Structure formats: structure tokens, C-alpha cells
GROMACS .gro file of C-alpha atoms in nm:
model
  135
    1MET     CA    1  11.965  -1.440  25.598
    2LYS     CA    2  12.036  -1.136  25.410
    3HIS     CA    3  12.028  -1.138  25.048
    4TYR     CA    4  12.220  -0.884  24.887
    5LYS     CA    5  12.193  -0.774  24.566
    6LEU     CA    6  12.531  -0.639  24.399
    7ALA     CA    7  12.596  -0.443  24.077
    8LEU     CA    8  12.955  -0.339  23.915
    9ILE     CA    9  13.028  -0.080  23.725
   10GLY     CA   10  13.352  -0.057  23.548
   11SER     CA   11  13.461  -0.473  23.536
   12GLY     CA   12  13.846  -0.385  23.526
   13ASN     CA   13  14.076  -0.545  23.725
   14VAL     CA   14  13.950  -0.450  24.052
   15ALA     CA   15  13.583  -0.479  23.982
   16CYS     CA   16  13.698  -0.860  23.879
   17ALA     CA   17  13.931  -0.906  24.160
   18LEU     CA   18  13.624  -0.804  24.397
   19ALA     CA   19  13.392  -1.023  24.252
   20ARG     CA   20  13.619  -1.334  24.301
   21LEU     CA   21  13.668  -1.218  24.650
   22LEU     CA   22  13.361  -1.234  24.694
   23VAL     CA   23  13.288  -1.582  24.561
   24ARG     CA   24  13.581  -1.712  24.733
   25LYS     CA   25  13.425  -1.598  25.051
   26GLN     CA   26  13.083  -1.724  24.958
   27GLY     CA   27  13.079  -2.027  25.205
   28TRP     CA   28  13.215  -1.787  25.508
   29LEU     CA   29  12.975  -1.499  25.421
   30GLU     CA   30  12.713  -1.729  25.439
   31GLN     CA   31  12.762  -1.835  25.766
   32GLN     CA   32  12.720  -1.499  25.865
   33GLY     CA   33  12.400  -1.447  25.717
   34ILE     CA   34  12.462  -1.295  25.427
   35THR     CA   35  12.415  -1.401  25.115
   36PHE     CA   36  12.471  -1.216  24.733
   37SER     CA   37  12.403  -1.214  24.388
   38PHE     CA   38  12.559  -1.018  24.069
   39THR     CA   39  12.265  -0.854  23.921
   40GLY     CA   40  12.443  -0.557  23.725
   41ILE     CA   41  12.743  -0.546  23.518
   42SER     CA   42  12.840  -0.271  23.317
   43THR     CA   43  13.208  -0.310  23.138
   44GLY     CA   44  13.332  -0.094  22.933
   45ARG     CA   45  13.468  -0.287  22.664
   46HIS     CA   46  13.262  -0.585  22.688
   47GLY     CA   47  12.912  -0.457  22.717
   48PHE     CA   48  12.645  -0.461  22.981
   49ALA     CA   49  12.403  -0.719  23.136
   50ILE     CA   50  12.115  -0.706  23.403
   51ASN     CA   51  11.939  -0.981  23.588
   52PRO     CA   52  11.750  -0.862  23.905
   53ASP     CA   53  11.731  -1.339  23.990
   54GLY     CA   54  12.092  -1.350  23.923
   55LEU     CA   55  12.366  -1.319  23.662
   56ASP     CA   56  12.626  -1.613  23.650
   57ILE     CA   57  12.926  -1.437  23.765
   58GLN     CA   58  13.198  -1.721  23.684
   59LYS     CA   59  13.046  -1.708  23.315
   60ALA     CA   60  13.024  -1.354  23.306
   61LEU     CA   61  13.408  -1.316  23.496
   62GLN     CA   62  13.546  -1.596  23.206
   63LEU     CA   63  13.367  -1.369  22.899
   64VAL     CA   64  13.582  -1.035  23.013
   65GLU     CA   65  13.884  -1.205  23.079
   66SER     CA   66  13.867  -1.359  22.708
   67GLY     CA   67  13.809  -1.027  22.587
   68GLN     CA   68  13.452  -1.130  22.457
   69SER     CA   69  13.083  -0.992  22.544
   70ILE     CA   70  12.870  -1.048  22.867
   71SER     CA   71  12.562  -0.912  22.671
   72ALA     CA   72  12.433  -1.237  22.598
   73LEU     CA   73  12.380  -1.291  22.953
   74SER     CA   74  12.122  -1.019  22.998
   75ILE     CA   75  11.747  -1.072  23.048
   76SER     CA   76  11.700  -0.780  22.850
   77PRO     CA   77  11.893  -0.521  22.652
   78VAL     CA   78  12.086  -0.295  22.802
   79GLU     CA   79  12.204   0.034  22.642
   80ASP     CA   80  12.482   0.174  22.877
   81SER     CA   81  12.586   0.186  23.227
   82LEU     CA   82  12.302   0.398  23.359
   83ALA     CA   83  12.093   0.165  23.244
   84VAL     CA   84  12.224  -0.105  23.488
   85VAL     CA   85  12.195   0.118  23.768
   86LYS     CA   86  11.844   0.176  23.704
   87ASN     CA   87  11.738  -0.174  23.580
   88SER     CA   88  11.964  -0.409  23.763
   89SER     CA   89  11.735  -0.397  24.118
   90ALA     CA   90  12.100  -0.394  24.283
   91ASP     CA   91  12.059  -0.285  24.676
   92VAL     CA   92  12.472  -0.217  24.640
   93LEU     CA   93  12.640  -0.044  24.352
   94PHE     CA   94  13.020  -0.102  24.320
   95GLU     CA   95  13.107   0.221  24.125
   96ASN     CA   96  13.461   0.163  23.962
   97SER     CA   97  13.467   0.328  23.617
   98PRO     CA   98  13.690   0.519  23.434
   99VAL     CA   99  13.685   0.916  23.589
  100ASN     CA  100  13.756   1.232  23.481
  101THR     CA  101  13.908   1.412  23.774
  102GLN     CA  102  13.793   1.744  23.664
  103THR     CA  103  13.380   1.616  23.645
  104GLY     CA  104  13.404   1.317  23.863
  105GLN     CA  105  13.207   1.187  23.550
  106PRO     CA  106  13.075   0.937  23.515
  107ALA     CA  107  13.100   0.877  23.831
  108LEU     CA  108  12.842   1.084  23.983
  109ASP     CA  109  12.613   1.051  23.730
  110HIS     CA  110  12.599   0.684  23.845
  111ILE     CA  111  12.590   0.766  24.185
  112ARG     CA  112  12.335   1.018  24.116
  113THR     CA  113  12.111   0.786  23.974
  114ALA     CA  114  12.134   0.499  24.234
  115LEU     CA  115  12.044   0.747  24.477
  116ASN     CA  116  11.710   0.884  24.294
  117GLN     CA  117  11.607   0.523  24.346
  118VAL     CA  118  11.684   0.518  24.705
  119CYS     CA  119  11.353   0.538  24.940
  120THR     CA  120  11.388   0.715  25.275
  121PRO     CA  121  11.144   0.892  25.502
  122SER     CA  122  11.367   1.164  25.461
  123GLN     CA  123  11.348   1.325  25.116
  124ARG     CA  124  11.547   1.646  25.252
  125THR     CA  125  11.864   1.424  25.345
  126LYS     CA  126  11.856   1.251  25.010
  127ALA     CA  127  11.795   1.631  24.871
  128ARG     CA  128  12.089   1.764  25.064
  129TRP     CA  129  12.314   1.511  24.976
  130CYS     CA  130  12.247   1.542  24.602
  131MET     CA  131  12.280   1.908  24.614
  132ALA     CA  132  12.627   1.886  24.814
  133THR     CA  133  12.785   1.633  24.532
  134ALA     CA  134  12.623   1.888  24.235
  135SER     CA  135  12.915   2.054  24.264
   0.00000   0.00000   0.00000
């Protein structure tokens, strides 16, 4: 069974719908040999939460939908979305934050931060990708 740790950066309608879909399909995914947990969530209005062992995604969705903060779900204080990327131990990052179409920010910083945590035997591959996306 392969387990994936997931992080949601930007938890608006699309990210919440994705989380609900994954939870709804959880049984089928397990039949395919895939399990998952949400280990990081970043929202613009409802705070930030991390737990490398897994957050209660149902509770997080309830809090977001009722306009409350998710910060109490976190095992340690998290100040911003980059800290969620760095500290969630996520295998998969769903980057869905509002983005400036001229600069690509903050999405580019989230992706660069996630890639800096990638372990690969080819540092050249990672460096080329980072340099190509820097401009």
C-alpha cells in the first residue's frame, strides 16, 4: 500500500472540492493500493495548519466552511503558506492559491520551496528546472 501525504495551498472552493472528492473516493483508492492523509493546509482567510501524521480533514473543512480558523488543528504554530510547504512533510502539493498573472506569485515561491525539498540524484535536473522557471 502506498501512502501519500498531501498539502493544500489555497483552500478555496476548488481545494475544498478536491479534498471532499478524495475523501469520497478513499475506499476505491484503498482498493487500488493508495492511502493518503492531509498533512498541511494553507488558507488566506482561515489560517494555517500542519501535522505530518495527518490533519482531521473533515474538521478542517467544517471550520473553513463556517468561517473559522483551522490553526487549532496544527501541532505547531505556522505563520504563512511557505511554512506549511516546508513543515508539512507532504509528498504532493496542491498549489491553488490566488495568483498574480504578471508575476506568478505566490505560486512560484510555493513550488520553488517544495522543489528545494526534493531529493534527486540529479541536482542538475532540479537546477535547470528552477532556473527555467525563475524568469
